[in-house]
Every structure is written in C-alpha cells, then in structure tokens.
C-alpha cells in the first residue's frame, strides 16, 4: 500500500492491462514522469520489468474479483487523477463457428469487466481527473472475422460517450483512443489465429510509440483520438453507407495485402 504522504505528493494513475505490449510502456513513461502507478493484472507474481508502485490482482471476467480490487484501490488511492483501461483480448472466429467461451472472454474482458471496473474506481476519481479507454479501430470499423471483438469495442465506444456526458458536470473528462494495429503479443497472436487482413491497412506501430501517442491524448481536451485524419473521416463514412464500404473494400484489400507481405518479409515470416 502506498505511503499516504508519498501518494499525496504524486499524481495517481490506475491502469488495467499494464503487463501487456502497450500497457507496460504506458507504465514506464508515467513512472518516469513521476506518477504513482497502480496496476491491475490477473497475475499474482508481477513480471519484474513492469514499472509499478502497487499491483492489484484482478480478472476482468470475474465480477467478484473486480469488486475486491475496487475496495483495495479505493483504500490505497483516495485521489485518482487518471484511470486508463487498457486490458483487452481478441480471438478471431467467423460467426457460425463461434465458441461460447471465447465469446464470453472477449465481451467480458473488453466490455462488461471494463464497465464494472470503471464503476469501482469512479468514486475516487478527482475533480479534473480523467478516464481513458483504449479502444481500437475495430470500435469504429467492422472487422469481418472478428465480429465479437468488433461488437465489444463498438459497445465500449458507446459506454465511453454516454459516460462522458454523465461525468462532464463533475469535471471529469472521459476520452477514448482508437489505435490501428500495434506490434504486441495480442497482434501477433491475432495474426496467427487468422485475424483480419484489414489490420494491415496501416503499418503495425511500435508499442512504445502507441503508448506515447495515448499519453499525449490523455493530456488533450478531445473526446476521441484517431491515429490519423483519414482514420477519423473514413470509418464514419463506411458506417453511414454500406455501399461506400463495399466500393472501397477492393482497394483496402489490395493495400492491406501489400502491407502484410512487407511486414512478413521484414519479420522473416514468408
Ligand atoms: N495490439 C493491437 O494491435 C491493438 C490495436 C488496437 C487496440 N488495441 C487495444 O489495446 C489494448 C492493449 O492491447 P495489447 O496489444 O497491449 O495487448 P496484450 O499485449 O495482449 O496485453 C493484454 C493485456 O490485457 C490484460 N488482460 C487480458 N485479459 C484480461 C482479463 N480477463 N482480466 C484482466 N486483464 C486482462 C493482460 O493482463 P494480464 O495477463 O497481466 O492479466 C495484458 O496486460 C487492448 O484493449 C486492445 O484491444 C490493441
């Protein structure tokens, strides 16, 4: 548990998914900036290279564990300046052969668990504090072959937008970031399991760069952050008009194939 005097001197951030490809760089950078870093993980023994001041065990698929983690966090952190929800999971499968356990894992980790955890930390989020959801381009662009992940991230976007309205009068800023592909264990697993080719619409970003971009977003006033202007403009057009999506799909497919070929060559996989 943090020393009260030390904790009151330093700004406090609570991060889920902190052991992951992106999360560990978020922790590292925040710690370097002097934040008091509290992380959540399913792992009881924290990897030695994770930069954290306090670790709380929590499986987002377990509502009881989320409630227990909430008590520990509220006791240890009377004032939370930033909550980053970064935990997530993906299991590509086409609808028709969906395995119920994988559906549950994605919906509970990416959506239900995030909602419950947000509710647990909310009482201690300071006035002027921030809540940041790490979403995905799949939260605005439908990914065939990953319909459940897409559904969970679309749901997360809706939750964040509604929450932003609820919390604005309390002076709490809610924002979402929508990264494209990031070269992490999640991305590599996804590709091995036959993830969507359209992940290669952009070159997979290095996780440290993605983390720096996310933290820059955390300091801004915007509610939604996209990697580029194209990513901000095109997905809403695709959603407005399925015809537009169908027309653009051949170009996007060819482009993604080319990027994937280059990526595989660079990584010696084909
Ligand atoms: N990589 C990409 O291409 C990409 C692109 C767009 C968006 N994103 C989003 O970015 C976030 C981080 O992705 P990443 O690539 O860093 O993934 P990653 O390397 O696979 O890490 C996933 C993290 O989520 C945590 N996690 C998974 N299941 C959990 C559960 N049931 N309960 C609690 N924690 C759980 C893991 O923590 P423990 O194992 O320690 O419990 C781990 O820290 C995710 O929300 C993902 O959707 C990723």
Short mmCIF file of C-alpha atoms and ligand atoms in Angstrom, two decimals:
data_model
loop_
_atom_site.label_atom_id
_atom_site.label_comp_id
_atom_site.label_asym_id
_atom_site.label_seq_id
_atom_site.Cartn_x
_atom_site.Cartn_y
_atom_site.Cartn_z
CA UNK A 1 0.00 0.00 0.00
CA UNK A 2 1.42 3.45 -0.86
CA UNK A 3 2.57 5.72 1.95
CA UNK A 4 -0.09 8.43 2.34
CA UNK A 5 2.49 11.26 2.31
CA UNK A 6 4.17 9.95 -0.83
CA UNK A 7 0.86 9.27 -2.52
CA UNK A 8 -0.42 12.76 -1.77
CA UNK A 9 2.68 14.32 -3.36
CA UNK A 10 2.42 12.34 -6.60
CA UNK A 11 -0.40 12.15 -9.12
CA UNK A 12 -2.04 8.72 -9.14
CA UNK A 13 -2.80 6.63 -12.21
CA UNK A 14 -4.63 3.30 -12.18
CA UNK A 15 -4.00 1.13 -15.26
CA UNK A 16 -5.55 -2.17 -16.36
CA UNK A 17 -3.73 -4.23 -18.98
CA UNK A 18 -0.47 -2.84 -17.64
CA UNK A 19 1.52 -6.01 -18.28
CA UNK A 20 0.61 -6.05 -21.98
CA UNK A 21 2.52 -4.87 -25.02
CA UNK A 22 1.13 -1.33 -24.85
CA UNK A 23 0.43 -1.20 -21.11
CA UNK A 24 4.00 -1.77 -19.97
CA UNK A 25 5.16 1.28 -21.96
CA UNK A 26 2.33 3.37 -20.51
CA UNK A 27 3.56 2.42 -17.02
CA UNK A 28 7.18 3.08 -17.84
CA UNK A 29 6.51 6.53 -19.23
CA UNK A 30 4.14 7.55 -16.44
CA UNK A 31 6.58 6.36 -13.77
CA UNK A 32 9.36 8.35 -15.45
CA UNK A 33 7.07 11.38 -15.28
CA UNK A 34 6.71 10.86 -11.53
CA UNK A 35 3.22 9.37 -11.34
CA UNK A 36 2.19 6.94 -8.60
CA UNK A 37 1.37 3.90 -10.75
CA UNK A 38 -1.21 1.33 -9.63
CA UNK A 39 -1.72 -1.60 -11.96
CA UNK A 40 -4.25 -4.39 -12.33
CA UNK A 41 -3.38 -7.83 -13.64
CA UNK A 42 -4.56 -11.40 -13.40
CA UNK A 43 -1.01 -12.39 -12.49
CA UNK A 44 -0.21 -12.79 -8.80
CA UNK A 45 3.55 -12.57 -9.47
CA UNK A 46 4.16 -9.41 -11.38
CA UNK A 47 6.81 -9.54 -14.14
CA UNK A 48 9.95 -7.80 -12.80
CA UNK A 49 10.14 -5.35 -15.71
CA UNK A 50 6.75 -3.74 -15.02
CA UNK A 51 7.18 -0.26 -13.56
CA UNK A 52 4.53 -0.03 -10.85
CA UNK A 53 4.22 1.18 -7.28
CA UNK A 54 1.32 -1.10 -6.42
CA UNK A 55 -0.20 -4.15 -8.11
CA UNK A 56 -3.76 -5.39 -7.62
CA UNK A 57 -4.81 -8.82 -8.82
CA UNK A 58 -7.95 -8.72 -10.92
CA UNK A 59 -9.53 -10.83 -13.62
CA UNK A 60 -11.99 -8.73 -15.60
CA UNK A 61 -14.06 -11.86 -16.24
CA UNK A 62 -14.77 -12.16 -12.52
CA UNK A 63 -17.23 -9.61 -11.09
CA UNK A 64 -16.30 -10.58 -7.51
CA UNK A 65 -12.59 -10.03 -8.20
CA UNK A 66 -13.37 -6.63 -9.72
CA UNK A 67 -15.31 -5.60 -6.59
CA UNK A 68 -12.46 -6.77 -4.33
CA UNK A 69 -9.91 -4.93 -6.47
CA UNK A 70 -12.11 -1.83 -6.28
CA UNK A 71 -12.02 -1.87 -2.46
CA UNK A 72 -8.20 -2.23 -2.45
CA UNK A 73 -7.78 0.61 -4.94
CA UNK A 74 -10.16 2.98 -3.16
CA UNK A 75 -8.42 2.32 0.16
CA UNK A 76 -4.95 2.85 -1.28
CA UNK A 77 -5.76 5.76 -3.59
CA UNK A 78 -8.02 8.39 -2.07
CA UNK A 79 -7.49 10.54 -5.16
CA UNK A 80 -7.14 9.06 -8.66
CA UNK A 81 -6.03 11.55 -11.31
CA UNK A 82 -6.10 9.20 -14.27
CA UNK A 83 -7.68 5.81 -14.91
CA UNK A 84 -6.51 4.01 -18.05
CA UNK A 85 -8.50 0.99 -19.17
CA UNK A 86 -6.09 -0.84 -21.46
CA UNK A 87 -6.82 -4.54 -20.85
CA UNK A 88 -8.26 -6.35 -23.81
CA UNK A 89 -8.35 -9.59 -25.70
CA UNK A 90 -9.19 -10.86 -29.19
CA UNK A 91 -9.98 -14.31 -30.59
CA UNK A 92 -10.73 -14.13 -34.29
CA UNK A 93 -13.52 -16.52 -35.37
CA UNK A 94 -16.19 -16.28 -38.01
CA UNK A 95 -19.80 -16.31 -36.89
CA UNK A 96 -21.18 -19.81 -37.33
CA UNK A 97 -18.22 -21.49 -35.64
CA UNK A 98 -18.11 -19.25 -32.57
CA UNK A 99 -17.02 -20.93 -29.38
CA UNK A 100 -19.10 -19.68 -26.42
CA UNK A 101 -16.12 -19.45 -24.08
CA UNK A 102 -14.23 -17.18 -26.50
CA UNK A 103 -17.32 -15.01 -27.00
CA UNK A 104 -17.67 -14.63 -23.24
CA UNK A 105 -13.95 -13.89 -22.80
CA UNK A 106 -13.97 -11.06 -25.34
CA UNK A 107 -17.24 -9.47 -24.24
CA UNK A 108 -16.42 -9.68 -20.53
CA UNK A 109 -12.79 -8.53 -20.82
CA UNK A 110 -13.36 -5.78 -23.36
CA UNK A 111 -16.75 -4.50 -22.23
CA UNK A 112 -18.56 -5.86 -19.14
CA UNK A 113 -15.43 -6.01 -16.99
CA UNK A 114 -14.34 -2.55 -18.11
CA UNK A 115 -17.75 -1.11 -17.17
CA UNK A 116 -17.67 -2.75 -13.73
CA UNK A 117 -14.09 -1.68 -13.04
CA UNK A 118 -14.84 1.90 -14.09
CA UNK A 119 -17.71 1.94 -11.64
CA UNK A 120 -15.37 0.71 -8.87
CA UNK A 121 -12.73 3.40 -9.36
CA UNK A 122 -15.16 6.23 -10.14
CA UNK A 123 -15.84 7.36 -6.54
CA UNK A 124 -12.16 8.26 -6.14
CA UNK A 125 -11.58 9.94 -9.48
CA UNK A 126 -10.63 13.51 -8.64
CA UNK A 127 -12.39 16.59 -9.95
CA UNK A 128 -10.32 17.46 -13.03
CA UNK A 129 -9.38 13.78 -13.35
CA UNK A 130 -9.53 11.69 -16.48
CA UNK A 131 -10.78 8.30 -17.63
CA UNK A 132 -9.15 6.94 -20.78
CA UNK A 133 -10.41 3.89 -22.65
CA UNK A 134 -8.02 2.15 -25.03
CA UNK A 135 -10.43 1.20 -27.77
CA UNK A 136 -9.43 0.09 -31.30
CA UNK A 137 -10.13 0.94 -34.92
CA UNK A 138 -12.44 -2.08 -34.57
CA UNK A 139 -14.55 0.21 -32.35
CA UNK A 140 -15.49 2.24 -35.43
CA UNK A 141 -14.77 -0.08 -38.35
CA UNK A 142 -16.39 -3.53 -38.66
CA UNK A 143 -13.76 -6.27 -38.90
CA UNK A 144 -15.07 -9.40 -40.64
CA UNK A 145 -13.69 -12.49 -38.89
CA UNK A 146 -13.58 -10.62 -35.56
CA UNK A 147 -17.27 -9.78 -35.15
CA UNK A 148 -17.28 -10.35 -31.39
CA UNK A 149 -14.21 -8.17 -30.80
CA UNK A 150 -15.82 -5.55 -33.06
CA UNK A 151 -19.06 -5.73 -31.07
CA UNK A 152 -17.25 -5.38 -27.75
CA UNK A 153 -15.26 -2.36 -28.92
CA UNK A 154 -18.31 -0.70 -30.54
CA UNK A 155 -20.05 -1.20 -27.19
CA UNK A 156 -17.11 0.32 -25.34
CA UNK A 157 -17.28 3.39 -27.54
CA UNK A 158 -20.96 3.83 -26.70
CA UNK A 159 -20.26 3.41 -22.99
CA UNK A 160 -17.48 6.00 -23.10
CA UNK A 161 -19.60 8.53 -24.97
CA UNK A 162 -22.51 8.19 -22.54
CA UNK A 163 -20.20 8.27 -19.52
CA UNK A 164 -18.54 11.44 -20.83
CA UNK A 165 -21.93 13.17 -20.71
CA UNK A 166 -22.66 11.87 -17.21
CA UNK A 167 -19.32 12.99 -15.81
CA UNK A 168 -18.86 16.34 -17.52
CA UNK A 169 -20.81 18.18 -14.79
CA UNK A 170 -18.48 16.61 -12.22
CA UNK A 171 -15.41 17.95 -14.03
CA UNK A 172 -14.18 14.50 -15.09
CA UNK A 173 -13.01 14.15 -18.69
CA UNK A 174 -13.71 10.82 -20.42
CA UNK A 175 -11.84 10.01 -23.62
CA UNK A 176 -11.17 7.12 -25.95
CA UNK A 177 -8.25 6.33 -28.19
CA UNK A 178 -8.62 4.18 -31.31
CA UNK A 179 -5.20 2.78 -32.26
CA UNK A 180 -4.64 0.97 -35.54
CA UNK A 181 -2.55 -2.18 -35.31
CA UNK A 182 0.26 -2.19 -32.75
CA UNK A 183 3.02 -4.79 -32.80
CA UNK A 184 2.31 -6.54 -29.47
CA UNK A 185 1.67 -10.13 -28.33
CA UNK A 186 -2.05 -9.53 -28.94
CA UNK A 187 -1.45 -8.50 -32.55
CA UNK A 188 0.91 -11.41 -33.27
CA UNK A 189 -1.48 -13.96 -31.68
CA UNK A 190 -4.35 -12.47 -33.66
CA UNK A 191 -2.45 -12.84 -36.92
CA UNK A 192 -1.52 -16.44 -36.09
CA UNK A 193 -5.20 -17.18 -35.44
CA UNK A 194 -6.17 -15.76 -38.84
CA UNK A 195 -7.03 -12.17 -37.84
CA UNK A 196 -8.46 -9.72 -40.34
CA UNK A 197 -6.26 -8.73 -43.24
CA UNK A 198 -7.52 -5.16 -42.77
CA UNK A 199 -5.32 -4.87 -39.66
CA UNK A 200 -2.63 -4.13 -42.23
CA UNK A 201 -4.39 -1.02 -43.55
CA UNK A 202 -1.67 0.75 -41.57
CA UNK A 203 1.83 -0.44 -40.72
CA UNK A 204 1.82 -2.06 -37.22
CA UNK A 205 3.07 0.60 -34.84
CA UNK A 206 5.79 0.02 -32.23
CA UNK A 207 4.13 -0.29 -28.79
CA UNK A 208 6.27 2.42 -27.23
CA UNK A 209 5.12 4.86 -29.92
CA UNK A 210 1.50 3.83 -29.40
CA UNK A 211 1.92 4.40 -25.65
CA UNK A 212 3.42 7.85 -26.20
CA UNK A 213 0.52 8.74 -28.52
CA UNK A 214 -2.03 7.51 -25.95
CA UNK A 215 -0.47 9.58 -23.18
CA UNK A 216 -0.40 12.67 -25.38
CA UNK A 217 -4.13 12.07 -25.97
CA UNK A 218 -4.67 11.73 -22.21
CA UNK A 219 -3.46 15.28 -21.75
CA UNK A 220 -5.67 16.74 -24.53
CA UNK A 221 -9.25 18.04 -24.48
CA UNK A 222 -10.62 15.90 -27.33
CA UNK A 223 -13.03 13.08 -26.50
CA UNK A 224 -11.94 10.73 -29.29
CA UNK A 225 -8.47 10.32 -30.74
CA UNK A 226 -7.63 8.58 -34.02
CA UNK A 227 -4.17 7.79 -35.38
CA UNK A 228 -4.69 9.97 -38.46
CA UNK A 229 -7.18 12.30 -40.12
CA UNK A 230 -8.04 9.51 -42.61
CA UNK A 231 -8.89 7.17 -39.74
CA UNK A 232 -11.18 9.82 -38.28
CA UNK A 233 -13.03 10.57 -41.53
CA UNK A 234 -13.43 7.23 -43.30
CA UNK A 235 -14.92 4.91 -40.64
CA UNK A 236 -17.99 7.14 -40.08
CA UNK A 237 -18.50 7.25 -43.85
CA UNK A 238 -18.31 3.45 -44.01
CA UNK A 239 -20.90 3.21 -41.25
CA UNK A 240 -23.23 5.74 -42.91
CA UNK A 241 -23.10 3.91 -46.19
CA UNK A 242 -22.53 0.17 -46.59
CA UNK A 243 -22.26 0.89 -50.33
CA UNK A 244 -19.28 3.16 -49.73
CA UNK A 245 -17.62 0.39 -47.70
CA UNK A 246 -18.23 -2.16 -50.47
CA UNK A 247 -16.80 0.22 -53.09
CA UNK A 248 -13.64 0.90 -51.06
CA UNK A 249 -13.09 -2.71 -49.97
CA UNK A 250 -11.17 -3.92 -53.07
CA UNK A 251 -8.64 -1.07 -52.74
CA UNK A 252 -8.30 -1.62 -48.99
CA UNK A 253 -7.81 -5.35 -49.50
CA UNK A 254 -5.04 -4.91 -52.08
CA UNK A 255 -3.33 -2.28 -49.94
CA UNK A 256 -3.53 -4.48 -46.80
CA UNK A 257 -2.13 -7.49 -48.68
CA UNK A 258 0.83 -5.43 -49.78
CA UNK A 259 1.50 -4.12 -46.26
CA UNK A 260 1.15 -7.63 -44.79
CA UNK A 261 3.60 -9.00 -47.36
CA UNK A 262 6.16 -6.31 -46.44
CA UNK A 263 5.61 -6.90 -42.72
CA UNK A 264 6.09 -10.65 -43.06
CA UNK A 265 9.22 -10.23 -45.12
CA UNK A 266 10.67 -7.84 -42.59
CA UNK A 267 9.92 -10.30 -39.77
CA UNK A 268 11.15 -13.30 -41.74
CA UNK A 269 7.74 -14.96 -41.94
CA UNK A 270 7.22 -15.51 -45.59
N1 LIG B 1 -2.20 -4.61 -30.41
C1 LIG B 1 -3.02 -4.03 -31.28
O1 LIG B 1 -2.85 -4.14 -32.50
C2 LIG B 1 -4.16 -3.18 -30.77
C3 LIG B 1 -4.81 -2.35 -31.70
C4 LIG B 1 -5.86 -1.57 -31.27
C5 LIG B 1 -6.28 -1.61 -29.96
N2 LIG B 1 -5.64 -2.44 -29.08
C6 LIG B 1 -6.13 -2.47 -27.69
O2 LIG B 1 -5.07 -2.10 -26.84
C7 LIG B 1 -5.22 -2.75 -25.58
C8 LIG B 1 -3.92 -3.43 -25.19
O3 LIG B 1 -3.56 -4.33 -26.21
P1 LIG B 1 -2.11 -5.04 -26.27
O4 LIG B 1 -1.82 -5.21 -27.70
O5 LIG B 1 -1.17 -4.34 -25.37
O6 LIG B 1 -2.49 -6.48 -25.69
P2 LIG B 1 -1.60 -7.58 -24.94
O7 LIG B 1 -0.17 -7.36 -25.14
O8 LIG B 1 -2.18 -8.90 -25.32
O9 LIG B 1 -1.97 -7.31 -23.41
C9 LIG B 1 -3.28 -7.53 -22.95
C10 LIG B 1 -3.39 -7.03 -21.54
O10 LIG B 1 -4.76 -7.22 -21.12
C11 LIG B 1 -4.77 -7.88 -19.88
N3 LIG B 1 -5.90 -8.82 -19.82
C12 LIG B 1 -6.29 -9.70 -20.76
N4 LIG B 1 -7.35 -10.40 -20.32
C13 LIG B 1 -7.62 -9.94 -19.07
C14 LIG B 1 -8.59 -10.26 -18.08
N5 LIG B 1 -9.51 -11.21 -18.26
N6 LIG B 1 -8.56 -9.59 -16.92
C15 LIG B 1 -7.64 -8.63 -16.69
N7 LIG B 1 -6.69 -8.27 -17.57
C16 LIG B 1 -6.70 -8.93 -18.75
C17 LIG B 1 -3.45 -8.64 -19.77
O11 LIG B 1 -3.08 -8.63 -18.40
P3 LIG B 1 -2.63 -9.91 -17.52
O12 LIG B 1 -2.27 -11.02 -18.48
O13 LIG B 1 -1.49 -9.40 -16.70
O14 LIG B 1 -3.83 -10.20 -16.69
C18 LIG B 1 -2.49 -7.76 -20.57
O15 LIG B 1 -1.88 -6.82 -19.72
C19 LIG B 1 -6.41 -3.69 -25.74
O16 LIG B 1 -7.56 -3.11 -25.18
C20 LIG B 1 -6.57 -3.83 -27.23
O17 LIG B 1 -7.89 -4.12 -27.61
C21 LIG B 1 -4.59 -3.21 -29.45
#
